[in-house]
CSV table of C-alpha atoms in Angstrom, one decimal:
chain,number,residue,atom,x,y,z
A,754,MET,CA,9.6,-6.7,-21.7
A,755,LYS,CA,11.4,-9.5,-19.9
A,756,ILE,CA,10.0,-9.8,-16.4
A,757,LEU,CA,11.4,-11.7,-13.4
A,758,LEU,CA,8.6,-12.8,-11.1
A,759,THR,CA,9.6,-13.8,-7.6
A,760,GLY,CA,7.0,-15.4,-5.4
A,761,ALA,CA,5.7,-17.0,-8.5
A,762,ASN,CA,4.4,-20.0,-6.5
A,763,GLY,CA,2.4,-17.7,-4.2
A,764,TYR,CA,-1.2,-16.4,-4.2
A,765,ILE,CA,-0.5,-13.1,-5.9
A,766,GLY,CA,2.2,-14.6,-8.1
A,767,LYS,CA,-0.1,-17.3,-9.5
A,768,ARG,CA,-2.8,-14.7,-10.1
A,769,ILE,CA,-0.6,-12.2,-11.9
A,770,LEU,CA,1.3,-14.7,-14.1
A,771,PRO,CA,-1.4,-15.3,-16.7
A,772,ILE,CA,-1.8,-11.5,-17.1
A,773,LEU,CA,1.9,-10.9,-17.5
A,774,VAL,CA,2.5,-13.6,-20.2
A,775,GLU,CA,-0.1,-12.0,-22.4
A,776,GLN,CA,2.3,-9.1,-23.2
A,777,HIS,CA,5.7,-10.0,-21.8
A,778,GLU,CA,8.4,-12.7,-21.5
A,779,VAL,CA,8.3,-14.0,-17.9
A,780,LEU,CA,10.8,-15.8,-15.8
A,781,CYS,CA,9.4,-17.4,-12.7
A,782,MET,CA,11.8,-17.7,-9.8
A,783,VAL,CA,11.0,-20.4,-7.2
A,784,ARG,CA,13.1,-22.3,-4.6
A,785,ASP,CA,12.0,-25.7,-5.8
A,786,PRO,CA,10.8,-26.1,-9.4
A,787,ARG,CA,9.4,-29.5,-8.5
A,788,ARG,CA,6.7,-27.8,-6.4
A,789,PHE,CA,5.8,-25.2,-9.0
A,790,ASN,CA,2.8,-26.6,-10.9
A,791,LEU,CA,2.2,-24.5,-13.9
A,792,PRO,CA,-1.1,-24.9,-15.8
A,793,ASP,CA,-0.6,-26.7,-19.1
A,794,SER,CA,-1.6,-23.5,-21.0
A,795,LEU,CA,1.4,-21.6,-19.5
A,796,LYS,CA,4.1,-24.3,-19.6
A,797,HIS,CA,5.5,-23.2,-23.0
A,798,GLN,CA,5.2,-19.5,-22.3
A,799,VAL,CA,7.3,-19.1,-19.2
A,800,GLN,CA,10.8,-20.0,-18.1
A,801,VAL,CA,11.2,-21.4,-14.6
A,802,VAL,CA,14.5,-20.5,-12.8
A,803,GLN,CA,15.6,-21.8,-9.4
A,804,GLY,CA,16.7,-19.3,-6.8
A,805,ASP,CA,16.9,-19.0,-3.0
A,806,LEU,CA,17.0,-15.5,-1.6
A,807,LEU,CA,19.2,-16.7,1.3
A,808,GLN,CA,21.8,-18.1,-1.0
A,809,PRO,CA,23.4,-15.2,-2.8
A,810,GLU,CA,25.8,-17.3,-4.8
A,811,ALA,CA,22.9,-19.1,-6.4
A,812,LEU,CA,21.1,-15.9,-7.3
A,813,GLN,CA,24.1,-14.7,-9.3
A,814,GLN,CA,23.5,-17.6,-11.7
A,815,LEU,CA,20.1,-16.2,-12.7
A,816,PRO,CA,19.6,-14.4,-16.1
A,817,LYS,CA,21.0,-10.9,-16.3
A,818,ASP,CA,19.0,-9.6,-19.3
A,819,ILE,CA,15.8,-8.6,-17.5
A,820,ASP,CA,13.9,-5.4,-17.8
A,821,ALA,CA,11.9,-5.4,-14.5
A,822,ALA,CA,11.3,-7.6,-11.4
A,823,TYR,CA,8.3,-8.2,-9.2
A,824,TYR,CA,9.3,-8.8,-5.6
A,825,LEU,CA,6.3,-10.7,-4.1
A,826,VAL,CA,7.9,-12.4,-1.1
A,827,HIS,CA,7.5,-12.1,2.6
A,828,SER,CA,7.4,-14.2,5.7
A,829,MET,CA,3.8,-14.0,6.9
A,830,GLY,CA,3.1,-17.2,8.8
A,831,SER,CA,6.8,-18.2,9.2
A,832,SER,CA,7.5,-20.0,12.4
A,833,LYS,CA,11.0,-18.4,12.6
A,834,ASP,CA,11.5,-15.9,15.4
A,835,ASP,CA,14.1,-14.0,13.3
A,836,PHE,CA,11.9,-13.7,10.2
A,837,SER,CA,12.6,-9.9,9.9
A,838,GLU,CA,16.3,-10.6,9.8
A,839,ALA,CA,15.8,-13.2,7.1
A,840,GLU,CA,13.6,-10.8,5.1
A,841,ARG,CA,16.3,-8.1,5.3
A,842,VAL,CA,19.1,-10.5,4.2
A,843,GLY,CA,16.9,-11.9,1.4
A,844,ALA,CA,16.1,-8.4,0.1
A,845,GLU,CA,19.8,-7.4,0.3
A,846,ASN,CA,20.8,-10.5,-1.6
A,847,PHE,CA,18.2,-9.8,-4.2
A,848,VAL,CA,19.4,-6.2,-4.7
A,849,SER,CA,23.0,-7.5,-5.1
A,850,TYR,CA,21.8,-9.8,-7.8
A,851,LEU,CA,19.6,-7.2,-9.5
A,852,ASN,CA,22.4,-4.7,-9.6
A,853,SER,CA,24.2,-7.1,-11.9
A,854,THR,CA,21.3,-7.1,-14.3
A,855,THR,CA,19.8,-4.7,-16.8
A,856,ALA,CA,16.6,-4.3,-14.8
A,857,LYS,CA,15.2,-0.8,-14.7
A,858,GLN,CA,12.3,-1.3,-12.2
A,859,ILE,CA,11.4,-3.3,-9.1
A,860,ILE,CA,7.7,-3.6,-8.1
A,861,TYR,CA,7.1,-4.6,-4.4
A,862,LEU,CA,3.7,-5.3,-2.8
A,863,SER,CA,3.8,-4.1,0.8
A,864,GLY,CA,1.3,-3.3,3.5
A,865,ILE,CA,-0.3,0.0,4.6
A,866,SER,CA,1.7,1.2,7.6
A,867,ASN,CA,0.6,4.6,8.8
A,868,ASP,CA,0.5,4.0,12.5
A,869,LYS,CA,3.4,5.0,14.7
A,870,GLU,CA,3.6,1.7,16.5
A,871,LEU,CA,3.6,-1.1,13.9
A,872,SER,CA,3.5,-4.8,14.1
A,873,LYS,CA,6.7,-6.8,13.5
A,874,HIS,CA,5.5,-7.9,10.1
A,875,LEU,CA,4.6,-4.3,8.9
A,876,THR,CA,7.9,-3.0,10.4
A,877,SER,CA,9.8,-5.7,8.5
A,878,ARG,CA,8.0,-4.8,5.2
A,879,LEU,CA,9.1,-1.2,5.6
A,880,LYS,CA,12.6,-2.4,6.1
A,881,VAL,CA,12.4,-4.4,2.9
A,882,GLU,CA,11.2,-1.3,1.1
A,883,GLU,CA,14.3,0.6,2.4
A,884,VAL,CA,16.6,-2.2,1.2
A,885,LEU,CA,15.0,-2.5,-2.2
A,886,ALA,CA,15.2,1.3,-2.6
A,887,GLY,CA,19.0,1.0,-2.6
A,888,ALA,CA,19.0,-0.9,-5.9
A,889,ILE,CA,20.1,0.6,-9.1
A,890,ALA,CA,16.7,-0.2,-10.6
A,891,LYS,CA,13.9,2.2,-9.7
A,892,LEU,CA,11.5,1.0,-6.9
A,893,THR,CA,7.7,1.1,-7.1
A,894,VAL,CA,5.9,0.2,-3.9
A,895,LEU,CA,2.2,-0.6,-3.7
A,896,ARG,CA,0.9,-0.8,-0.1
A,897,ALA,CA,-2.4,-2.6,0.5
A,898,ALA,CA,-4.5,-3.8,3.4
A,899,ILE,CA,-6.6,-7.0,3.4
A,900,ILE,CA,-6.9,-8.5,-0.1
A,901,ILE,CA,-10.4,-9.9,-0.8
A,902,GLY,CA,-10.3,-12.9,-3.1
A,903,SER,CA,-10.7,-16.7,-3.0
A,904,GLY,CA,-7.5,-18.1,-1.5
A,905,SER,CA,-6.4,-14.9,0.3
A,906,ALA,CA,-5.3,-15.8,3.8
A,907,SER,CA,-7.1,-13.0,5.6
A,908,PHE,CA,-10.3,-13.4,3.5
A,909,GLU,CA,-10.4,-17.2,4.2
A,910,ILE,CA,-10.1,-16.6,7.9
A,911,ILE,CA,-13.0,-14.0,7.8
A,912,ARG,CA,-15.0,-16.4,5.7
A,913,ASP,CA,-14.3,-19.3,8.2
A,914,LEU,CA,-15.4,-17.2,11.2
A,915,VAL,CA,-18.7,-16.2,9.6
A,916,ASP,CA,-19.5,-19.7,8.3
A,917,LYS,CA,-18.8,-21.5,11.6
A,918,LEU,CA,-20.0,-19.1,14.4
A,919,PRO,CA,-23.6,-17.8,14.6
A,920,ILE,CA,-22.5,-15.9,17.8
A,921,MET,CA,-18.9,-14.6,18.1
A,922,VAL,CA,-17.2,-13.4,21.3
A,923,THR,CA,-14.4,-11.5,19.7
A,924,PRO,CA,-11.2,-9.6,20.6
A,925,LYS,CA,-11.1,-5.8,20.7
A,926,TRP,CA,-9.0,-5.6,17.5
A,927,LEU,CA,-12.3,-6.1,15.6
A,928,LYS,CA,-12.7,-2.4,16.2
A,929,SER,CA,-9.6,-1.6,14.1
A,930,ARG,CA,-10.3,0.0,10.7
A,931,CYS,CA,-9.3,-1.4,7.4
A,932,GLN,CA,-9.7,-0.5,3.7
A,933,PRO,CA,-10.0,-3.9,2.0
A,934,ILE,CA,-9.3,-4.2,-1.7
A,935,ALA,CA,-10.4,-6.8,-4.3
A,936,ILE,CA,-7.7,-9.1,-5.8
A,937,ARG,CA,-8.7,-7.9,-9.3
A,938,ASP,CA,-7.9,-4.3,-8.3
A,939,VAL,CA,-4.5,-5.3,-6.8
A,940,LEU,CA,-3.6,-7.1,-10.0
A,941,PHE,CA,-4.7,-4.0,-12.0
A,942,TYR,CA,-2.4,-1.7,-10.1
A,943,LEU,CA,0.5,-4.2,-10.1
A,944,THR,CA,0.4,-4.4,-13.9
A,945,GLU,CA,-0.4,-0.8,-14.6
A,946,VAL,CA,2.7,0.6,-12.8
A,947,LEU,CA,5.0,-1.7,-14.8
A,948,GLY,CA,7.4,0.3,-17.0
A,949,ARG,CA,5.9,3.7,-16.0
A,950,LYS,CA,8.6,6.2,-15.3
A,951,ASP,CA,6.2,8.4,-13.4
A,952,CYS,CA,5.9,5.6,-10.9
A,953,TYR,CA,9.6,5.1,-10.4
A,954,ASN,CA,10.9,5.7,-6.9
A,955,ARG,CA,7.3,6.1,-5.6
A,956,GLN,CA,5.2,4.5,-2.8
A,957,PHE,CA,1.5,4.3,-3.4
A,958,GLU,CA,-1.3,3.2,-1.1
A,959,ILE,CA,-4.2,1.3,-2.7
A,960,GLY,CA,-7.6,0.4,-1.3
A,961,GLY,CA,-11.2,-0.2,-2.2
A,962,PRO,CA,-13.9,2.4,-1.7
A,963,ASP,CA,-15.0,1.1,1.7
A,964,VAL,CA,-13.4,1.9,5.1
A,965,LEU,CA,-14.7,-0.7,7.6
A,966,THR,CA,-13.9,-2.1,11.0
A,967,TYR,CA,-13.2,-5.8,11.0
A,968,LYS,CA,-16.5,-6.3,12.8
A,969,GLU,CA,-18.3,-4.6,9.9
A,970,MET,CA,-16.4,-6.8,7.4
A,971,LEU,CA,-17.6,-9.9,9.2
A,972,LEU,CA,-21.2,-8.7,9.3
A,973,GLN,CA,-21.2,-7.6,5.6
A,974,LEU,CA,-19.8,-11.0,4.6
A,975,ALA,CA,-22.5,-12.6,6.6
A,976,LYS,CA,-25.0,-10.4,4.7
A,977,VAL,CA,-23.7,-11.6,1.4
A,978,ARG,CA,-23.9,-15.2,2.6
A,979,ARG,CA,-27.5,-14.6,3.9
A,980,LEU,CA,-26.4,-15.7,7.4
A,981,ARG,CA,-27.5,-14.1,10.7
A,982,ARG,CA,-24.6,-13.4,12.9
A,983,HIS,CA,-24.1,-11.7,16.2
A,984,ILE,CA,-20.8,-10.3,17.5
A,985,ILE,CA,-19.8,-9.4,21.0
A,986,THR,CA,-16.5,-7.7,21.5
A,987,LEU,CA,-14.6,-8.1,24.7
A,988,PRO,CA,-11.5,-6.1,25.7
A,989,VAL,CA,-10.1,-8.9,27.9
A,990,LEU,CA,-8.9,-11.1,25.1
A,991,THR,CA,-5.1,-10.6,24.9
A,992,PRO,CA,-3.1,-11.0,21.6
A,993,ARG,CA,-2.0,-14.5,22.7
A,994,LEU,CA,-5.6,-15.6,23.5
A,995,SER,CA,-6.8,-14.0,20.3
A,996,SER,CA,-4.2,-16.0,18.3
A,997,TYR,CA,-5.4,-19.2,20.0
A,998,TRP,CA,-9.0,-18.2,19.3
A,999,LEU,CA,-8.3,-17.9,15.5
A,1000,TYR,CA,-6.3,-21.1,15.6
A,1001,PHE,CA,-9.0,-23.2,17.2
A,1002,VAL,CA,-12.0,-21.7,15.3
A,1003,THR,CA,-10.6,-21.2,11.8
A,1004,SER,CA,-8.4,-23.2,9.4
A,1005,THR,CA,-5.2,-21.3,10.0
A,1006,ASN,CA,-2.1,-22.5,11.8
A,1007,TYR,CA,-1.0,-20.8,15.0
A,1008,THR,CA,2.0,-18.9,13.6
A,1009,LEU,CA,-0.1,-17.3,10.9
A,1010,ALA,CA,-2.9,-16.5,13.4
A,1011,LYS,CA,-0.3,-14.9,15.7
A,1012,SER,CA,1.1,-12.8,12.8
A,1013,LEU,CA,-2.4,-11.7,11.7
A,1014,VAL,CA,-3.4,-10.7,15.2
A,1015,ASP,CA,-0.2,-8.7,15.6
A,1016,SER,CA,-0.9,-6.8,12.4
A,1017,LEU,CA,-4.7,-6.4,12.9
A,1018,ARG,CA,-4.1,-4.1,15.9
A,1019,ASN,CA,-3.0,-1.4,13.4
A,1020,ASP,CA,-5.5,0.5,11.3
A,1021,ALA,CA,-4.9,0.0,7.6
A,1022,VAL,CA,-6.6,2.9,5.9
A,1023,VAL,CA,-5.3,4.8,2.8
A,1024,ARG,CA,-4.1,8.3,3.5
A,1025,ASP,CA,-2.1,8.9,0.4
A,1026,HIS,CA,-4.4,9.0,-2.7
A,1027,SER,CA,-1.7,10.1,-5.2
A,1028,ILE,CA,-2.2,7.0,-7.3
A,1029,ASP,CA,-5.7,8.2,-8.2
A,1030,THR,CA,-4.2,11.0,-10.2
A,1031,LEU,CA,-1.6,8.9,-12.1
A,1032,ILE,CA,-3.7,5.8,-12.6
A,1033,PRO,CA,-7.5,6.6,-12.3
A,1034,HIS,CA,-9.4,3.4,-11.4
A,1035,GLN,CA,-12.7,2.6,-9.9
A,1036,CYS,CA,-12.1,-0.2,-7.3
A,1037,VAL,CA,-14.7,-2.8,-6.5
A,1038,PRO,CA,-16.8,-2.2,-3.2
A,1039,TYR,CA,-16.3,-4.7,-0.4
A,1040,GLU,CA,-19.5,-6.6,-0.7
A,1041,GLU,CA,-19.1,-7.0,-4.5
A,1042,ALA,CA,-15.5,-8.2,-4.0
A,1043,VAL,CA,-16.9,-10.8,-1.5
A,1044,SER,CA,-19.6,-11.9,-3.9
A,1045,MET,CA,-16.9,-12.4,-6.7
A,1046,ALA,CA,-14.8,-14.4,-4.3
A,1047,PHE,CA,-17.6,-16.8,-3.5
A,1048,THR,CA,-18.4,-17.2,-7.2
A,1049,LYS,CA,-14.8,-18.4,-7.6
A,1050,ILE,CA,-15.2,-20.8,-4.7
A,1051,GLU,CA,-18.5,-22.2,-6.1
A,1052,GLN,CA,-16.8,-22.7,-9.4
A,1053,ASN,CA,-14.0,-24.6,-7.6
A,1054,SER,CA,-11.5,-22.3,-9.1
A,1055,VAL,CA,-9.6,-21.2,-5.9
A,1056,VAL,CA,-5.9,-20.9,-6.6
A,1057,SER,CA,-4.2,-24.1,-5.4
A,1058,LEU,CA,-1.7,-23.3,-2.6
A,1059,ASP,CA,0.0,-25.4,0.2
A,1060,GLY,CA,0.6,-25.5,4.0
A,1061,CYS,CA,-0.3,-22.5,6.2
A,1062,PHE,CA,-3.8,-23.8,7.0
A,1063,SER,CA,-4.0,-26.5,9.6
A,1064,GLU,CA,-4.4,-30.2,8.5
A,1065,ARG,CA,-7.2,-30.3,11.1
A,1066,HIS,CA,-9.3,-28.7,8.4
A,1067,HIS,CA,-7.9,-30.2,5.3
A,1068,THR,CA,-11.4,-30.9,4.0
A,1069,LEU,CA,-11.8,-27.2,3.3
A,1070,GLN,CA,-9.1,-27.7,0.5
A,1071,LEU,CA,-7.3,-24.5,1.6
A,1072,HIS,CA,-3.6,-24.4,1.0
A,1073,GLU,CA,-0.5,-22.3,1.5
A,1074,LEU,CA,-1.0,-18.8,0.3
A,1075,TYR,CA,2.5,-17.8,-0.2
A,1076,SER,CA,5.7,-19.1,-1.8
A,1077,ASP,CA,7.0,-22.7,-2.2
A,1078,SER,CA,8.5,-23.0,1.3
A,1079,PRO,CA,9.1,-21.0,4.5
A,1080,PRO,CA,10.3,-18.4,5.2
A,1081,TRP,CA,9.7,-16.9,1.7
A,1082,ARG,CA,6.1,-16.3,1.1
A,1083,ALA,CA,4.2,-14.0,-1.2
A,1084,ASP,CA,1.5,-11.5,-0.4
A,1085,ARG,CA,-1.3,-11.8,2.0
């Protein structure tokens, strides 16, 4: 198959690319090819194409003879107040382009969004789903909560908190529940749904076997790290104060911290288990996923990314987890 990979310069895009090229012809779409550093082993196996989702005329110059497309872009961490409008327009432009191709399937990685009152980012992701569903190609949506892996924004923030603070006075959103999933399991599902007609026009929720509060996630990560940590949760920390708390304590920038706090007030737990019937798979437990992530870190094999973490903490060698430039960024 001939696959178009958007968000190829992002965290998920870089992880899935080596898997896809083993069996498929892959075109990587990026805004600036100069910032797309392919490993030497992949340079002769992929085609890099330039495309900006906010410039529809440029998208029409992209190849038309594709079989499927991965849509791995979103604006998490964007400083733009109108990011949801930009996401909608970008998705509409992409659909317009895709309708001129031979593509039969779009695969989109979204977020679990079962609460009635959703954060701006989760609301925007649902809107993108609606736009992509209007394409001629069939849409397959995978909805995930926090992804556990070296380089994942949410995981690096949790890691940062545990490493730096023996005693944490934390916001009330640490009581929210989440169903984290290992990066290897996300990649498994992303590749397994490709080309499967029984996954066309379907939305699936994916998650690991553990349902945890964010407080429990912090404490279990501390357990894996063999660190003693104490957490005190206070109801008086507002979302604004919580955002500043993450900004000053961790390596994230303020806009990403604000986006995360806004989303973390929602529970992110799988309710729809239909994918278990179509694609049976045993996902990795949380503590095992954490251990695997630290193995990657110790081997210095964290995916190289650029910009959403503050330069105040550049010695951590953490970089942007998403696409090559704002507002288009890929997976969390």
